[in-house]
Coordinates of C-alpha atoms (C1' of nucleotides) in Angstrom, one line a residue:
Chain A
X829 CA 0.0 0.0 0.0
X830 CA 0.9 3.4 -1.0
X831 CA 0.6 6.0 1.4
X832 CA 0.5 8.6 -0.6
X833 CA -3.3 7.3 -1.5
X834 CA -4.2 5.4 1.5
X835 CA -6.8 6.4 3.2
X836 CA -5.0 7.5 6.7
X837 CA -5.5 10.4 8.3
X838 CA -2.8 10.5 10.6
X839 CA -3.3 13.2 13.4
X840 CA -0.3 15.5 14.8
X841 CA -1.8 16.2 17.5
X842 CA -4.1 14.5 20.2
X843 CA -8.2 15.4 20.2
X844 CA -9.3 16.5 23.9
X845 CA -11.7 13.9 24.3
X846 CA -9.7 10.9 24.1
X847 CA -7.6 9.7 27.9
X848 CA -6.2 6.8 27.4
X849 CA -3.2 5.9 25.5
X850 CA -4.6 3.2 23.2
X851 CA -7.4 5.7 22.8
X852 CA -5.0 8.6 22.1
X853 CA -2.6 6.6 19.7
X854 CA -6.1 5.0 17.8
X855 CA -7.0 8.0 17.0
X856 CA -3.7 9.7 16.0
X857 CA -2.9 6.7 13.6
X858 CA -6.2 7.0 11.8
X859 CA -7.9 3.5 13.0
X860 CA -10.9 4.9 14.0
X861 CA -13.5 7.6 14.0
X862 CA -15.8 8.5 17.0
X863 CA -19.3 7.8 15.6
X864 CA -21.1 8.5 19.1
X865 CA -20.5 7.8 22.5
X866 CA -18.7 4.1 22.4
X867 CA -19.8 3.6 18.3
X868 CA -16.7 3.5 16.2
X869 CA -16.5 3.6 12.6
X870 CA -13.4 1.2 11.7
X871 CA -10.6 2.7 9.3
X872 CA -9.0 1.0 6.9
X873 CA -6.0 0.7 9.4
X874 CA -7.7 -0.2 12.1
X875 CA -9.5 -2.9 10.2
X876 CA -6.9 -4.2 9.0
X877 CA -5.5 -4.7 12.5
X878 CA -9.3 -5.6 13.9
X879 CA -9.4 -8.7 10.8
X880 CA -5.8 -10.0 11.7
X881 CA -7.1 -10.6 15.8
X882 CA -10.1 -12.0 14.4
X883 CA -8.2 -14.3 11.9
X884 CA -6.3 -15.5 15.2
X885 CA -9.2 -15.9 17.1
X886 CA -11.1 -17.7 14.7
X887 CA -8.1 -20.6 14.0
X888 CA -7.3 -21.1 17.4
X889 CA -11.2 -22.1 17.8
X890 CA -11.3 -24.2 15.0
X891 CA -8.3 -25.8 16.0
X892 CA -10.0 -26.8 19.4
X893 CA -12.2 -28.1 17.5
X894 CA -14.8 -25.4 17.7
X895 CA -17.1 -24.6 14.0
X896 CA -18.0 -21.5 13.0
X897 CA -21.6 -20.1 12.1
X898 CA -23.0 -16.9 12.0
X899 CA -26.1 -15.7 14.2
X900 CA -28.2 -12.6 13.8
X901 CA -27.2 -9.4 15.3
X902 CA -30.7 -8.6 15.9
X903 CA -33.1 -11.5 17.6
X904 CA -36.8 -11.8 19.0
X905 CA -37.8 -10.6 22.2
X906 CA -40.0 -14.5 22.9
X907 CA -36.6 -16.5 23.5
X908 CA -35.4 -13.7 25.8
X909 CA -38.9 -14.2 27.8
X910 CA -38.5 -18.0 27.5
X911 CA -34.9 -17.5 29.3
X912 CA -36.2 -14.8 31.5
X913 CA -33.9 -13.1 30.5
X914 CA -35.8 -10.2 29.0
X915 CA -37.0 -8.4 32.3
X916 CA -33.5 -9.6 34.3
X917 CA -31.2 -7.9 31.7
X918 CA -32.5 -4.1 32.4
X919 CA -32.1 -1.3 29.9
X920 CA -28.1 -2.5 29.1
X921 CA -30.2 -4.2 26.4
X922 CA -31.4 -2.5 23.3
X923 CA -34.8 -3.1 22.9
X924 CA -36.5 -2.3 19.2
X925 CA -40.1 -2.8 17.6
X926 CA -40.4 -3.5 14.0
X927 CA -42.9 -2.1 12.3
X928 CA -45.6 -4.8 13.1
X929 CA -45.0 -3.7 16.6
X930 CA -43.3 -6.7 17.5
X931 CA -40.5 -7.2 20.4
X932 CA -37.0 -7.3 19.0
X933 CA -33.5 -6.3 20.5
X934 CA -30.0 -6.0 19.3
X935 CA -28.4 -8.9 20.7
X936 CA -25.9 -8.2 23.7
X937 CA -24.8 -11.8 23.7
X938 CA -26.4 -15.3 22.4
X939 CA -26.5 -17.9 25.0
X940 CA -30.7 -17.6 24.4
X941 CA -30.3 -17.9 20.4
X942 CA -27.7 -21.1 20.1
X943 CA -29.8 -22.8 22.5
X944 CA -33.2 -22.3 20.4
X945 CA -30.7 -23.5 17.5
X946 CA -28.9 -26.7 19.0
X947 CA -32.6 -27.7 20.6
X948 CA -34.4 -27.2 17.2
X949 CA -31.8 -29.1 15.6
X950 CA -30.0 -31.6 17.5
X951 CA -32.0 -34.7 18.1
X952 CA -29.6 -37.5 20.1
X953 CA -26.8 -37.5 22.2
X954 CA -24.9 -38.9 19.3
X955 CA -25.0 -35.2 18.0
X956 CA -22.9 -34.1 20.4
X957 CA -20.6 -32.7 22.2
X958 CA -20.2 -29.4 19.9
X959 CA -19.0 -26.2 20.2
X960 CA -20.3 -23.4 17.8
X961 CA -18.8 -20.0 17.7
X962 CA -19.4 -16.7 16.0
X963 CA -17.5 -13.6 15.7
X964 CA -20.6 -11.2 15.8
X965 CA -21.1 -7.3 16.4
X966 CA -22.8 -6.9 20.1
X967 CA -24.6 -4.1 21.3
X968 CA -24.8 -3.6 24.8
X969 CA -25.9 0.0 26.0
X970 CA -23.4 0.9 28.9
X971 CA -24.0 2.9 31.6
X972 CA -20.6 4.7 30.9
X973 CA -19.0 3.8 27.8
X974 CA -15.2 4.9 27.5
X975 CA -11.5 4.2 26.8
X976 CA -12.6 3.9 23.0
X977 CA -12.9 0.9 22.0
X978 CA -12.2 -0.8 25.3
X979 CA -15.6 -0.4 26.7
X980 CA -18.0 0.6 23.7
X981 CA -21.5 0.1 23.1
X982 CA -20.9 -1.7 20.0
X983 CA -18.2 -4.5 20.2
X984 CA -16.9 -7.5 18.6
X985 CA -17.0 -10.3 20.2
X986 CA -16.3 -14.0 19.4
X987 CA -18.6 -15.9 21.4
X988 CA -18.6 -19.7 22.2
X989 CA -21.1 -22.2 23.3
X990 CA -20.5 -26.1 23.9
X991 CA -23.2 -28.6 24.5
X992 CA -22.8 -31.8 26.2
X993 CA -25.0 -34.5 27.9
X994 CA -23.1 -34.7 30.9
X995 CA -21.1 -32.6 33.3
X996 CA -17.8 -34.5 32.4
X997 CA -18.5 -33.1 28.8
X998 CA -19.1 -29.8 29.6
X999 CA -16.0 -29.9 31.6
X1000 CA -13.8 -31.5 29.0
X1001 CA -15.5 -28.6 26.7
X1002 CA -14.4 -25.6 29.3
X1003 CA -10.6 -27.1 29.4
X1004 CA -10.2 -27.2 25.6
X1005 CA -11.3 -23.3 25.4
X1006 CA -9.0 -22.6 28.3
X1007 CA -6.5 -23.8 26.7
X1008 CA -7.7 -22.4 23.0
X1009 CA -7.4 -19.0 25.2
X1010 CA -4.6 -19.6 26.9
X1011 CA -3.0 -20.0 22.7
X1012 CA -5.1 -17.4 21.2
X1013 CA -3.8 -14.3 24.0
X1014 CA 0.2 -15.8 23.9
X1015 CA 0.0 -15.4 19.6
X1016 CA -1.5 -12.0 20.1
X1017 CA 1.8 -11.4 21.7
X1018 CA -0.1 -10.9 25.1
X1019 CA 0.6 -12.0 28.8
X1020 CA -3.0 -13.4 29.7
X1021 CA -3.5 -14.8 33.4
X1022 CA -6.7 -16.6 33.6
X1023 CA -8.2 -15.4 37.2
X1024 CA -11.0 -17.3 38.8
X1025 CA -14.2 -15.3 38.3
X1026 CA -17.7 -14.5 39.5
X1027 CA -19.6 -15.4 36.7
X1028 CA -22.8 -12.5 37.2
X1029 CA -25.7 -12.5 35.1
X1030 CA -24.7 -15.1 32.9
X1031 CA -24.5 -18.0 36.1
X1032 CA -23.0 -21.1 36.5
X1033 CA -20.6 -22.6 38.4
X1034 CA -16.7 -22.3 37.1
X1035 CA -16.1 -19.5 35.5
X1036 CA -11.9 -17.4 34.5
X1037 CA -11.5 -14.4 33.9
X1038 CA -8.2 -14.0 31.3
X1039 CA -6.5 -10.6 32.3
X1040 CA -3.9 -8.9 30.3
X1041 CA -1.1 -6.6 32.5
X1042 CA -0.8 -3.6 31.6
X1043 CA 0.1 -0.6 33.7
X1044 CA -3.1 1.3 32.4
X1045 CA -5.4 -1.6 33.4
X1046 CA -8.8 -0.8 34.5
X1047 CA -8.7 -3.2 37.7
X1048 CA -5.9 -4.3 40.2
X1049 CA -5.1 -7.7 40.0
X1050 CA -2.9 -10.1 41.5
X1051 CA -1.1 -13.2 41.2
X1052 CA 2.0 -15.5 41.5
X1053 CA 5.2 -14.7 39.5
X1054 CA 5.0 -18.0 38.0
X1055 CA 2.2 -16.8 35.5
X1056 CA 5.1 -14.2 34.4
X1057 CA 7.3 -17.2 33.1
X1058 CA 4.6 -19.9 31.8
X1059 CA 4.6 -20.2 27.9
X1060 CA 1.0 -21.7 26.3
X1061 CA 2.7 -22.1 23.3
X1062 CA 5.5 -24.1 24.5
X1063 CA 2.4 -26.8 25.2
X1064 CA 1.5 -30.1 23.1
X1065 CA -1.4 -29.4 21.3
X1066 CA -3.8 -32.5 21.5
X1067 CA -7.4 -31.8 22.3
X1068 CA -8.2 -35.0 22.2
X1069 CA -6.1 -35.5 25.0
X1070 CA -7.1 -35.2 28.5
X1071 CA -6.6 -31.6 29.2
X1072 CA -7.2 -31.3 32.8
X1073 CA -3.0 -31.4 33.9
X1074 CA -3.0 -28.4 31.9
X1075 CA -6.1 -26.6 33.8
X1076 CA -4.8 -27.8 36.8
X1077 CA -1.2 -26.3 35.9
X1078 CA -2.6 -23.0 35.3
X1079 CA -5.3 -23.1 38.2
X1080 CA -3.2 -23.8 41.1
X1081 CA -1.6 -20.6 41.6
X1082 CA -3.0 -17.7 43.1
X1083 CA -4.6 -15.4 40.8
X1084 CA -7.3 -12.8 41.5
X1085 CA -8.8 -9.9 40.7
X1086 CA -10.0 -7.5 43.4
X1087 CA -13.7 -8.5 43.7
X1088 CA -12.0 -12.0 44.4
X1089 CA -9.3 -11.2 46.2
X1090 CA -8.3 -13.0 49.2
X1091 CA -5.6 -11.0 51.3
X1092 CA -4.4 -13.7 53.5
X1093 CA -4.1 -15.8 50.6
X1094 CA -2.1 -13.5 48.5
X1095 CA -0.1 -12.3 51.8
X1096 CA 1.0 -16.1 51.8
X1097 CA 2.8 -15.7 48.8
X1098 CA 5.2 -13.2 50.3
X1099 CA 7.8 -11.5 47.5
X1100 CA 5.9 -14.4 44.6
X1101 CA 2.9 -11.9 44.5
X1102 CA 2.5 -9.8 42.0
X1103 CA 0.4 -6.9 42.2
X1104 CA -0.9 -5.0 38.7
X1105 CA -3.4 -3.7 36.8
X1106 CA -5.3 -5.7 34.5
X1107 CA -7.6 -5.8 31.7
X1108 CA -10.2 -8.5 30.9
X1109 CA -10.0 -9.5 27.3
X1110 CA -11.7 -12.8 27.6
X1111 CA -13.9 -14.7 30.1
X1112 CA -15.3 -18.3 29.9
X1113 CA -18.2 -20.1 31.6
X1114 CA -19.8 -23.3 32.5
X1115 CA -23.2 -23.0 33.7
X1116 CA -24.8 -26.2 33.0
X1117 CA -28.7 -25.9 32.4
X1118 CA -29.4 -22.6 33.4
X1119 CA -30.6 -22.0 29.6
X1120 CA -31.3 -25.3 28.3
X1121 CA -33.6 -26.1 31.1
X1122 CA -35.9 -23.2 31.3
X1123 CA -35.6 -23.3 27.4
X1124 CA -36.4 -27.2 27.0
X1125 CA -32.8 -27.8 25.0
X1126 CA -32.7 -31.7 25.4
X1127 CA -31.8 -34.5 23.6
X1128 CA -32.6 -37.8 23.4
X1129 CA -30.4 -40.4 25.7
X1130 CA -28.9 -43.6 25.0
X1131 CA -32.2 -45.3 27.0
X1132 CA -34.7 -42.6 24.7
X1133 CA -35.0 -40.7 27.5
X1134 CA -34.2 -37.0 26.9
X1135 CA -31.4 -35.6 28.6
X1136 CA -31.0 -31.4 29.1
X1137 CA -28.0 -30.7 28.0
X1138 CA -25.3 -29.2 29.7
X1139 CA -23.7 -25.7 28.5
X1140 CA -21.5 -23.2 28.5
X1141 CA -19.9 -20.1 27.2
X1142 CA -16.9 -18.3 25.8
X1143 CA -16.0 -15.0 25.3
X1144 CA -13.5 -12.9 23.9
X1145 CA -13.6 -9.2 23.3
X1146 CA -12.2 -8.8 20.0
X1147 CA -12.9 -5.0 19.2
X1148 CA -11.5 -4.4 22.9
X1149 CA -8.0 -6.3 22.2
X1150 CA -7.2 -3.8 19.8
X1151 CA -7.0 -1.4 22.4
X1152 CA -5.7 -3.7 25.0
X1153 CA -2.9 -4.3 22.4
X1154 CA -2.0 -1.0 22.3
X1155 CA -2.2 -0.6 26.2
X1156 CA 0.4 -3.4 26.8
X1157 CA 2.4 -2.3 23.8
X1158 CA 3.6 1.2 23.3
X1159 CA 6.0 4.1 24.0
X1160 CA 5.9 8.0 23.8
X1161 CA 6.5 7.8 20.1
X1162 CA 3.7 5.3 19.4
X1163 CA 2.0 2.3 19.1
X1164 CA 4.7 -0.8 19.0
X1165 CA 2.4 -3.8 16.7
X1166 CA 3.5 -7.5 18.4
X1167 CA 4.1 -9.0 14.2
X1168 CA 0.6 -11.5 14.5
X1169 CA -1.4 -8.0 14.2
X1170 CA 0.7 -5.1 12.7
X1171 CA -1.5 -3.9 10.2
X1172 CA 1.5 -4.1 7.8
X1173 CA 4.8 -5.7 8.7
X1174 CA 7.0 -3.5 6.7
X1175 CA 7.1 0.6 6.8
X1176 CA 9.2 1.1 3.7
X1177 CA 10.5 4.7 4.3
X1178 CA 11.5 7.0 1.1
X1179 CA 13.5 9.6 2.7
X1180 CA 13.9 11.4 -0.4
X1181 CA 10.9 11.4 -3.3
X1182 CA 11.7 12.8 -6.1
X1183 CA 15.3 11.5 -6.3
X1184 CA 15.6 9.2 -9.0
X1185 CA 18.0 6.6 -7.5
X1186 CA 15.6 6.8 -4.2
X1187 CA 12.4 6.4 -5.9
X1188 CA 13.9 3.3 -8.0
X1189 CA 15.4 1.6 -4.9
X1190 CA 11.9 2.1 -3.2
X1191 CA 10.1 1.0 -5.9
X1192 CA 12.2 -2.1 -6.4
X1193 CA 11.8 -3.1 -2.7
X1194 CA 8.6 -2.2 -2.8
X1195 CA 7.8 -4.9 -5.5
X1196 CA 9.9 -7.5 -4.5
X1197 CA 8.7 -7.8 -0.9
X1198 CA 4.8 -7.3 -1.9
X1199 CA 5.4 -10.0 -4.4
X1200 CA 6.9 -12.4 -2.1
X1201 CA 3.8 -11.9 0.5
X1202 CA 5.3 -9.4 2.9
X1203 CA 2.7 -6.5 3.5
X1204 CA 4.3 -2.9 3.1
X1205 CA 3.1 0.3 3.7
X1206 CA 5.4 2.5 1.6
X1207 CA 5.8 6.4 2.5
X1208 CA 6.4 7.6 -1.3
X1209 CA 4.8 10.9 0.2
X1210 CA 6.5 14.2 -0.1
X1211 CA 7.4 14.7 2.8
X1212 CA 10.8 15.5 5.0
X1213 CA 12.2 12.7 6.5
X1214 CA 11.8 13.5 10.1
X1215 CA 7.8 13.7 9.4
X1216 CA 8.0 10.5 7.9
X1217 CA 10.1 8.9 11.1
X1218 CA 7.4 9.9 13.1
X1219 CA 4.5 9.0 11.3
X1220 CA 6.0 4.7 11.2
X1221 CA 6.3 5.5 14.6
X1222 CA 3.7 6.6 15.2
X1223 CA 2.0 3.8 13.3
X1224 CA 4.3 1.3 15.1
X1225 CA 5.0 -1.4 12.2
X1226 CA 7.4 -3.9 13.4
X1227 CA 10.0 -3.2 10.6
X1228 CA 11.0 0.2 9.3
X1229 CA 13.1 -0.1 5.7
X1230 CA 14.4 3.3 5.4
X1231 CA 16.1 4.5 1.9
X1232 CA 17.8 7.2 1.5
X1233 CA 20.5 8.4 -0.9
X1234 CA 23.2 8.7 1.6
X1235 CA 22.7 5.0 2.0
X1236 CA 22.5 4.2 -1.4
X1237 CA 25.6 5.8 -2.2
X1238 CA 27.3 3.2 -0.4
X1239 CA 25.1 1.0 -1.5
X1240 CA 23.4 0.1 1.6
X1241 CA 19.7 0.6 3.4
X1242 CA 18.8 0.5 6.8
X1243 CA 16.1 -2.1 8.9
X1244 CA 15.0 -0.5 12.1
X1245 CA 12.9 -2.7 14.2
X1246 CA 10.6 -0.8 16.3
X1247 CA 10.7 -2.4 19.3
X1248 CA 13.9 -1.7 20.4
X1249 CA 14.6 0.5 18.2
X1250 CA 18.0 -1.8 16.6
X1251 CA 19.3 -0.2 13.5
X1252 CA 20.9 -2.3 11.1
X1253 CA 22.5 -0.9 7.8
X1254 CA 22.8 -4.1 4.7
X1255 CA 22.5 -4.1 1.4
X1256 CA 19.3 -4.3 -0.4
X1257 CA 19.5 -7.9 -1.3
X1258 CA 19.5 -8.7 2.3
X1259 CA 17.2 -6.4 3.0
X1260 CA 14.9 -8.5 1.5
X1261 CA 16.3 -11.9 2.4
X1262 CA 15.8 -10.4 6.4
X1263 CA 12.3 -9.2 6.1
X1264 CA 11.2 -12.2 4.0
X1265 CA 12.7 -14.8 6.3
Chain B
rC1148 C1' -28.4 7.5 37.4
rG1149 C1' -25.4 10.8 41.2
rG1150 C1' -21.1 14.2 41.1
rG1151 C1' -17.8 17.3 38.0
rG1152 C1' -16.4 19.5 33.2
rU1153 C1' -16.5 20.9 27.9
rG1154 C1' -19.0 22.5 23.2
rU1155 C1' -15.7 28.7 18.8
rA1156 C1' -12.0 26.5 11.5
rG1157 C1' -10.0 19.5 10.0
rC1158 C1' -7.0 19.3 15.2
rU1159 C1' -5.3 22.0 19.8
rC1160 C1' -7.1 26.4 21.9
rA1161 C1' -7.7 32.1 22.9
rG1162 C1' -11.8 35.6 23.0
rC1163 C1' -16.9 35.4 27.2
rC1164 C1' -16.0 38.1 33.5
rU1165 C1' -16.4 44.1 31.7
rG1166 C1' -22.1 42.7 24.8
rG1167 C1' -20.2 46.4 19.3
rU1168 C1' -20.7 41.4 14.6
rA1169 C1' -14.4 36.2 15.2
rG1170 C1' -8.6 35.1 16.2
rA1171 C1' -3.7 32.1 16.8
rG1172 C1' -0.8 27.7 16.2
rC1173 C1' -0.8 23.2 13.7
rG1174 C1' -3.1 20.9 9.4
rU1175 C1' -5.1 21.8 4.2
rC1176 C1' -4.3 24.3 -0.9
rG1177 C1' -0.7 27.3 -4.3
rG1178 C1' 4.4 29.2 -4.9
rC1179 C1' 9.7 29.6 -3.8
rU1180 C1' 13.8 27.8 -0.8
rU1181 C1' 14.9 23.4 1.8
rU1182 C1' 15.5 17.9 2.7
rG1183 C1' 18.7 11.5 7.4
rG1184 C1' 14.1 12.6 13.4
rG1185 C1' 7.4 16.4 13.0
rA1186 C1' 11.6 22.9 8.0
rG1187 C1' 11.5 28.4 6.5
rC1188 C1' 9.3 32.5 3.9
rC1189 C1' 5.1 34.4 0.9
rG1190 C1' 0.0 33.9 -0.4
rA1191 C1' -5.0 31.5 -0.1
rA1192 C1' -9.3 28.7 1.4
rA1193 C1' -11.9 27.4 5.7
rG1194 C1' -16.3 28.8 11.3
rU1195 C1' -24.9 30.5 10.8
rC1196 C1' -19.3 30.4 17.8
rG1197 C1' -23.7 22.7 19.6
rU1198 C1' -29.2 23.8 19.0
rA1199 C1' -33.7 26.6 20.2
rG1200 C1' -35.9 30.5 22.6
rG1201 C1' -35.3 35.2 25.5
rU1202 C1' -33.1 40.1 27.0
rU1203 C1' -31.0 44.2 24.0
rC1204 C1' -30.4 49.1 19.0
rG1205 C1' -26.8 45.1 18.9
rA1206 C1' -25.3 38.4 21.6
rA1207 C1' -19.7 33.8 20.7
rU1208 C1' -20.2 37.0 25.2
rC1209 C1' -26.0 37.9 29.5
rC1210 C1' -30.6 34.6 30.8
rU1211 C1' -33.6 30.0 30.1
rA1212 C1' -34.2 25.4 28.0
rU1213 C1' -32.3 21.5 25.3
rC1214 C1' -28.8 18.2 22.9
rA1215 C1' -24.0 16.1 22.4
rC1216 C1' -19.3 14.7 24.3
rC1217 C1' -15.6 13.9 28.2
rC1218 C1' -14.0 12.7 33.4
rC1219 C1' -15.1 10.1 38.7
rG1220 C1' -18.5 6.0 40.8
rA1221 C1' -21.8 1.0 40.2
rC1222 C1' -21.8 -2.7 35.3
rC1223 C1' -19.3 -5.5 31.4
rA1224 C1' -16.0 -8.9 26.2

RNA sequence: CGGGGUGUAGCUCAGCCUGGUAGAGCGUCGGCUUUGGGAGCCGAAAGUCGUAGGUUCGAAUCCUAUCACCCCGACCA
C-alpha cells in the first residue's frame, strides 16, 4: 500500500476527548472515527489490525475443535422471555419494535439464540458434544462507555457455546477453550493470566477471567510470578487428550482480581505476588442448564430418555483487544504492533521522493517484498524525512526499511525494528532476504 | 443514574467576567527555498461560535431550556 493514496488520516496532535493511551494513539494513527459515545466507525488501518485478531481468534477455535456459524445481530424478544432473561437484563439491552409492533432487541450476547438453535436441531446424544462459535457485532448499552474501543456500546465479540450431555462433557469442553485462550492471548503477543471469576448475570458454576497486565489496566489484580514465566505455546497441542493437567497447571496458583481477592491468601505468597493492573479480554463459563432447562434444549439419551443438555460459554472481546494491544504495547512515540497484528509488517520509508535513485530503490523493494507476500506500507509521500520517522512510529509497524541516498551511495539501506529501536545498515538484497525470512 | 467538566476553522485552543458582529498555532491548498528525526518564507481557502428561545439598538459573550461529548462511581467482552 501506498501511502501517498491510502486512506490515513494520521493526526499530529491528540483530540481532547480521548484519555487513554490506546485511545489517544487510535485516534492519532487514523484507526478509528468516533461515531457517538462508544460507536466507532473502523478505518481502513484499524481494520486491518481488527481482521488479523479475528483471523487468530477464529483458527485457534477451529483448531479446538470449535465450528463457525453466524447468528443474527438482531433477535426476537420471545426466546429472551423463554430465558427470563428479557426483564432480568434491564435497559443495558437495546430493545426495538419492528414495524408490526413486535419485540425485537440487538443482541448483547447469544446464549438464548444457540440454545433455540442446538434444541431445534440436535436430536440424540450422538449429536454431540459441539462447540459453535461466531465472531458477531454486540450491542450492549453501557451505563458509561469509554476508553474507546475498550468499553463501547458496540463490540466485537467471538462468542462460544458447547453442549454436552453430561457434566464431564461440559468440563472437557471448558478445558479445551482454556487452553484455546490460553494459545489465542500468547499469539496475540499478550501475557494473559486466567483469574477465577464471578460469573454475574450469565450463572453457572466455574467460570476465569483472562486478564492482560498492563500498567493502564482498569482493575488491580494479582497473582503469582509464576504466571510471568509460563509459555502456552510451549504446550502439546492435542485436544483429544485429557486436558485437565493443563487446567490444573494454570489453576493452582493464586490469581485474583479485586472483587476475588483473598488477602491472607495472597499475603501467603510473600515477595511471589504480583500486584498489577489488568484488563479482561476474555472470560469463559460453564453453567450447565441454566438456559437449556428453562428453554427445553434436550436431547434424546442412549435409553430414549431425553437428557438437558449441559452448556457453557466463551467470550473474547475482540474489538476491545485492539485497544488492550495498544495498552500493553507502546511508547511515547507510538503504538509498537506484536508481528501477528501489525497492520503491515514493513514501513518502507523514502527519505527522499523525487530522487531518481531513491524512488527506483523504493520502488524495487517495494515490489519484491509485496510479491513475495510481505505487507508494506510504503511512504512515497513528499514529505521530510523527520515527518515520515514519526508517522512509522507513530504507526508502530514492526520493521522500518528506510532508503535514502546517503545509504545508497554506499550501496546500503537501513532495517529498524521498532521495538527496540536496533538499526541495522545491509544491502538491499539482504534487506529482502531479512524481512522475508 | 449521582457528582464534575467541555462544546468557537479539520486538530489544539484564545476571545466570554467588563455585549459592538471572530482570532492564533498546527493541518489543508498554491508558490519559492529546503530535505537522514514532526523545516522556513510568501500567499490562499476554511467557522450560521452545539441547538432553540429570550433580554438588547446590537449576543460567541448575559438569561432559560435542550442536545452532544468527556471525566469520577456502580456494570461488562
Amino acid at each position: 500500500m501506498r501511502l501517498s493514496t491510502y486512506f490515513l488520516p494520521v493526526l499530529k496532535e491528540t483530540p481532547n476527548e480521548a484519555q487513554i493511551v490506546s485511545h489517544r494513539l487510535m485516534l492519532r494513527a487514523g484507526m478509528i472515527r468516533q461515531s457517538s459515545a462508544g460507536i466507532y466507525s473502523w478505518l481502513p488501518l484499524g481494520l486491518r489490525v481488527l481482521r488479523k485478531i479475528e483471523g487468530i481468534v477464529r483458527e485457534e477455535q477451529d483448531r479446538a475443535g470449535a465450528q463457525e456459524l453466524l447468528m443474527p445481530t438482531i433477535q426476537s424478544a420471545e426466546l429472551w422471555q423463554e430465558s427470563g432473561r428479557y426483564d432480568a437484563y434491564g435497559p443495558e439491552m437495546l430493545r426495538i419494535r419492528d414495524r408490526h409492533d413486535r419485540e425485537m432487541l440487538y443482541g448483547p450476547t447469544n446464549e438464548e439464540q444457540i440454545t433455540e438453535i442446538f434444541r431445534g436441531l440436535a436430536r440424540s446424544y450422538r449429536d454431540v458434544p459441539k462447540i459453535l462459535y461466531h465472531i458477531q457485532w454486540k450491542f450492549r448499552d453501557e451505563i458509561r462507555p469509554r476508553f474507546g474501543v475498550m468499553r463501547g456500546r458496540e463490540f466485537l465479540m467471538k462468542d462460544s457455546y458447547s453442549f454436552d450431555t453430561t457434566a464431564d462433557g461440559a468440563r472437557r469442553a471448558y478445558y479445551k477453550m482454556f487452553v484455546a485462550y490460553l494459545r489465542t492471548f500468547a499469539r496475540l503477543g499478550l501475557k494473559a493470566i486466567p483469574m477465577r471469576a464471578d460469573t454475574g448475570p450469565i450463572g453457572g458454576d466455574l467460570s476465569h477471567e483472562f486478564i492482560i497486565l498492563a500498567e493502564t489496566g482498569e482493575s488491580q489484580v494479582f497473582c503469582h510470578k509464576s504466571f510471568l514465566e509460563k509459555d502456552p505455546l510451549a504446550l502439546g497441542l492435542d485436544y483429544a487428550a485429557d486436558l485437565k493437567p493443563v487446567f490444573d497447571d494454570w489453576t493452582h496458583d493464586y490469581a485474583a482480581t479485586e472483587e476475588m481477592h483473598d488477602a491472607a491468601k495472597a499475603a501467603a505468597l510473600g515477595d511471589d505476588l504480583v500486584t498489577a493492573r489488568g484488563i479482561e479480554v476474555g472470560h469463559i463459563f460453564y453453567f450447565g442448564t441454566k438456559y437449556s432447562k428453562p428453554m427445553g434444549a434436550t436431547v434424546a439419551g442412549p435409553d430414549g430418555q431425553p437428557v438437558t443438555l449441559e452448556m457453557g460459554s466463551y467470550g473474547i472481546g475482540v474489538s476491545r483487544l485492539v485497544g488492550a494491544i495498544i495498552e500493553a504495547c507502546h511508547d511515547d512515540n507510538g503504538i509498537v504492533w506484536p508481528e501477528s497484528v501489525a497492520p503491515f509488517k514493513v514501513g518502507l520509508v523514502n527519505l527522499k521522493s523525487g530522487d531518481a535513485e531513491t524512488d527506483g530503490m523504493c520502488e524495487k523493494l517495494y515490489a519484491e517484498l509485496t510479491a513475495a507476500g510481505v505487507e508494506v506500507l510504503y511512504d512515497d509521500r513528499d514529505e521530510r524525512a523527520g515527518s515520515k520517522f514519526a508517522t512509522m512510529d507513530l504507526l508502530g509497524l514492526p520493521y522500518q526499511l528506510v532508503v535514502g541516498p546517503k545509504g545508497l551511495k554506499d550501496g546500503v539501506v537501513e532495517i529498524k525494528a521498532r521495538a527496540g529501536g536496533d538499526r541495522e545498515t545491509l544491502s538491499p538484497e539482504a534487506a529482502i532476504a531479512r524481512l522475508t525470512a
